[in-house]
Amino acid sequence: PAAAAALPERRAGRAEATAQIRQWYARRTPAAREPAVAAVLAEGMRWLERPWPAVAEEAGLEPVLGQGDGNLANFLWDGERVRVVDFEESGRSDRAFELAEITEHVGSWVDPGTAFDAEEFLGLVPLDAGERVRLLECRRLIALVWLLMLTRDDPARPRNPRGTVRAQAARLDALLGQVC
């Protein structure tokens, strides 16, 4: 913990992600204006503007080395251990934020061949009540980042399958409806 506390904050932490969301939302693309997506984005922005529950705030959280990129391709499983690669976004973080980064990364669900059960994965990690609340808040934040990022995809050269934006909107909507 002491070594992690001395690290600079990871890229795209809560403050940076919040600023990016506001910037992208101010310059919404046509994909972000599609009615079903726009409704979820509006709800996400209302959520973003309210304070996080006190128990989910960062003060007092044990710092960890955050890898900073939840793409499952960065976590190599050899049958016994997970090896982590790609540390360009890494820095000081907390467990809940990093777990949210993994579970909400679009790569964990967009490919039909990906068999990643986020809820099963999260069930393997013991979290106290405050971390569970923080995890939900962090998942919402990262899902909102992804929704806005996906709406910026070039329709002439899409990087993700058709329907990904709507699917991400549904994911965010479900997270916004969850209670911890």
Short mmCIF file of C-alpha atoms in Angstrom, two decimals:
data_model
loop_
_atom_site.label_atom_id
_atom_site.label_comp_id
_atom_site.label_asym_id
_atom_site.label_seq_id
_atom_site.Cartn_x
_atom_site.Cartn_y
_atom_site.Cartn_z
CA PRO A 1 0.00 0.00 0.00
CA ALA A 2 2.78 2.50 0.80
CA ALA A 3 4.43 1.96 -2.59
CA ALA A 4 1.08 2.34 -4.37
CA ALA A 5 0.32 5.51 -2.39
CA ALA A 6 3.52 7.08 -3.72
CA LEU A 7 2.54 6.53 -7.36
CA PRO A 8 1.02 9.24 -9.53
CA GLU A 9 -2.70 8.78 -10.14
CA ARG A 10 -3.55 6.48 -13.04
CA ARG A 11 -4.80 8.03 -16.26
CA ALA A 12 -8.53 8.35 -16.74
CA GLY A 13 -9.32 8.20 -13.04
CA ARG A 14 -12.57 9.62 -11.71
CA ALA A 15 -11.74 13.33 -12.17
CA GLU A 16 -10.25 12.90 -15.64
CA ALA A 17 -13.08 10.60 -16.76
CA THR A 18 -15.69 13.05 -15.48
CA ALA A 19 -14.07 15.93 -17.38
CA GLN A 20 -13.90 13.81 -20.56
CA ILE A 21 -17.56 12.86 -20.24
CA ARG A 22 -18.60 16.50 -19.94
CA GLN A 23 -16.48 17.45 -22.94
CA TRP A 24 -17.83 14.67 -25.16
CA TYR A 25 -21.41 15.27 -24.03
CA ALA A 26 -21.13 18.96 -24.96
CA ARG A 27 -20.13 17.86 -28.48
CA ARG A 28 -22.52 14.98 -29.00
CA THR A 29 -22.44 13.14 -32.30
CA PRO A 30 -25.51 12.07 -34.32
CA ALA A 31 -25.23 8.58 -32.75
CA ALA A 32 -25.57 10.18 -29.30
CA ARG A 33 -28.75 11.94 -30.42
CA GLU A 34 -30.58 8.76 -31.40
CA PRO A 35 -33.61 8.82 -29.04
CA ALA A 36 -32.96 5.65 -27.01
CA VAL A 37 -29.27 6.51 -26.60
CA ALA A 38 -29.99 10.18 -25.88
CA ALA A 39 -32.42 9.26 -23.08
CA VAL A 40 -29.84 7.06 -21.34
CA LEU A 41 -27.14 9.70 -21.83
CA ALA A 42 -29.38 12.34 -20.25
CA GLU A 43 -30.00 10.05 -17.28
CA GLY A 44 -26.27 9.34 -17.06
CA MET A 45 -25.49 13.05 -17.01
CA ARG A 46 -28.05 13.61 -14.23
CA TRP A 47 -26.35 10.82 -12.28
CA LEU A 48 -22.91 12.37 -12.94
CA GLU A 49 -23.96 15.73 -11.48
CA ARG A 50 -25.09 14.37 -8.14
CA PRO A 51 -22.59 13.71 -5.33
CA TRP A 52 -21.39 10.17 -4.80
CA PRO A 53 -22.49 8.52 -1.57
CA ALA A 54 -20.01 9.35 1.20
CA VAL A 55 -19.11 5.68 1.59
CA ALA A 56 -18.02 5.59 -2.07
CA GLU A 57 -15.69 8.58 -1.83
CA GLU A 58 -11.99 8.06 -2.29
CA ALA A 59 -10.79 9.26 1.13
CA GLY A 60 -9.53 6.36 3.19
CA LEU A 61 -9.41 3.86 0.34
CA GLU A 62 -6.36 1.63 0.29
CA PRO A 63 -4.29 2.55 -2.77
CA VAL A 64 -3.33 -0.12 -5.29
CA LEU A 65 -1.33 -0.16 -8.51
CA GLY A 66 -4.02 0.28 -11.13
CA GLN A 67 -3.26 -1.17 -14.55
CA GLY A 68 -5.57 1.41 -16.11
CA ASP A 69 -6.86 -0.51 -19.14
CA GLY A 70 -9.49 -3.16 -18.50
CA ASN A 71 -9.21 -4.78 -21.93
CA LEU A 72 -9.27 -8.52 -21.23
CA ALA A 73 -6.47 -8.95 -23.79
CA ASN A 74 -4.18 -7.30 -21.22
CA PHE A 75 -4.74 -10.11 -18.70
CA LEU A 76 -2.97 -13.32 -19.72
CA TRP A 77 -4.13 -16.51 -17.97
CA ASP A 78 -1.84 -19.54 -18.13
CA GLY A 79 -4.09 -21.86 -16.13
CA GLU A 80 -2.49 -20.94 -12.82
CA ARG A 81 -1.74 -17.24 -12.78
CA VAL A 82 -2.85 -14.07 -14.45
CA ARG A 83 -0.10 -11.99 -15.95
CA VAL A 84 -0.86 -8.36 -16.67
CA VAL A 85 0.54 -6.41 -19.63
CA ASP A 86 0.11 -2.87 -20.98
CA PHE A 87 0.88 -0.45 -18.18
CA GLU A 88 0.87 2.82 -20.16
CA GLU A 89 -2.25 4.05 -18.28
CA SER A 90 -1.18 2.68 -14.89
CA GLY A 91 -0.80 4.46 -11.58
CA ARG A 92 -2.37 4.83 -8.14
CA SER A 93 -5.95 3.66 -7.98
CA ASP A 94 -8.24 1.57 -5.77
CA ARG A 95 -9.66 -1.93 -6.09
CA ALA A 96 -13.22 -0.90 -6.88
CA PHE A 97 -12.17 1.42 -9.70
CA GLU A 98 -9.92 -1.21 -11.27
CA LEU A 99 -12.58 -3.91 -11.00
CA ALA A 100 -15.03 -1.54 -12.68
CA GLU A 101 -12.46 -0.86 -15.40
CA ILE A 102 -12.29 -4.58 -16.19
CA THR A 103 -16.01 -5.35 -15.99
CA GLU A 104 -17.15 -2.34 -18.01
CA HIS A 105 -14.52 -2.40 -20.75
CA VAL A 106 -16.32 -2.88 -24.05
CA GLY A 107 -13.91 -5.70 -24.88
CA SER A 108 -15.41 -7.79 -22.08
CA TRP A 109 -18.74 -8.16 -23.88
CA VAL A 110 -18.81 -6.79 -27.44
CA ASP A 111 -17.28 -9.85 -29.14
CA PRO A 112 -19.83 -12.68 -29.24
CA GLY A 113 -16.93 -15.12 -28.67
CA THR A 114 -16.00 -13.50 -25.37
CA ALA A 115 -17.19 -15.56 -22.42
CA PHE A 116 -16.72 -13.15 -19.52
CA ASP A 117 -19.30 -13.14 -16.75
CA ALA A 118 -18.74 -9.87 -14.90
CA GLU A 119 -21.00 -10.79 -11.99
CA GLU A 120 -19.31 -14.16 -11.50
CA PHE A 121 -15.89 -12.47 -11.67
CA LEU A 122 -16.91 -9.83 -9.11
CA GLY A 123 -18.31 -12.54 -6.85
CA LEU A 124 -14.78 -13.91 -6.49
CA VAL A 125 -13.52 -10.67 -4.94
CA PRO A 126 -14.37 -9.99 -1.29
CA LEU A 127 -15.55 -6.39 -0.98
CA ASP A 128 -16.75 -4.52 2.07
CA ALA A 129 -19.98 -2.50 1.96
CA GLY A 130 -18.21 0.74 1.03
CA GLU A 131 -16.28 -0.92 -1.78
CA ARG A 132 -19.50 -2.44 -3.17
CA VAL A 133 -21.12 1.00 -3.29
CA ARG A 134 -17.98 2.49 -4.83
CA LEU A 135 -17.79 -0.35 -7.36
CA LEU A 136 -21.31 0.40 -8.60
CA GLU A 137 -20.53 4.13 -8.87
CA CYS A 138 -17.28 3.38 -10.74
CA ARG A 139 -19.03 0.95 -13.08
CA ARG A 140 -21.60 3.64 -13.91
CA LEU A 141 -18.85 6.17 -14.56
CA ILE A 142 -16.88 3.87 -16.85
CA ALA A 143 -20.02 2.69 -18.65
CA LEU A 144 -20.89 6.34 -19.33
CA VAL A 145 -17.39 6.97 -20.67
CA TRP A 146 -17.75 3.98 -22.97
CA LEU A 147 -21.19 5.02 -24.21
CA LEU A 148 -19.94 8.45 -25.20
CA MET A 149 -16.75 7.01 -26.68
CA LEU A 150 -18.71 4.52 -28.77
CA THR A 151 -20.99 7.26 -30.13
CA ARG A 152 -17.85 8.87 -31.56
CA ASP A 153 -17.07 5.83 -33.74
CA ASP A 154 -16.77 6.70 -37.44
CA PRO A 155 -19.85 5.17 -39.14
CA ALA A 156 -17.86 4.81 -42.38
CA ARG A 157 -15.21 2.73 -40.59
CA PRO A 158 -16.82 1.25 -37.48
CA ARG A 159 -14.50 -0.41 -34.97
CA ASN A 160 -17.31 -2.29 -33.26
CA PRO A 161 -20.23 -4.43 -34.45
CA ARG A 162 -23.49 -2.82 -35.46
CA GLY A 163 -25.72 -2.25 -32.43
CA THR A 164 -22.83 -1.75 -30.00
CA VAL A 165 -23.91 1.79 -29.06
CA ARG A 166 -27.45 0.67 -28.24
CA ALA A 167 -26.14 -2.33 -26.31
CA GLN A 168 -23.85 -0.06 -24.28
CA ALA A 169 -26.76 2.29 -23.61
CA ALA A 170 -28.72 -0.70 -22.26
CA ARG A 171 -25.74 -1.69 -20.06
CA LEU A 172 -25.51 1.82 -18.62
CA ASP A 173 -29.27 2.00 -18.13
CA ALA A 174 -29.18 -1.27 -16.16
CA LEU A 175 -26.34 0.01 -13.96
CA LEU A 176 -28.16 3.28 -13.31
CA GLY A 177 -31.15 1.25 -12.14
CA GLN A 178 -29.18 -0.93 -9.72
CA VAL A 179 -29.30 -0.32 -6.00
CA CYS A 180 -26.47 -1.36 -3.73
#
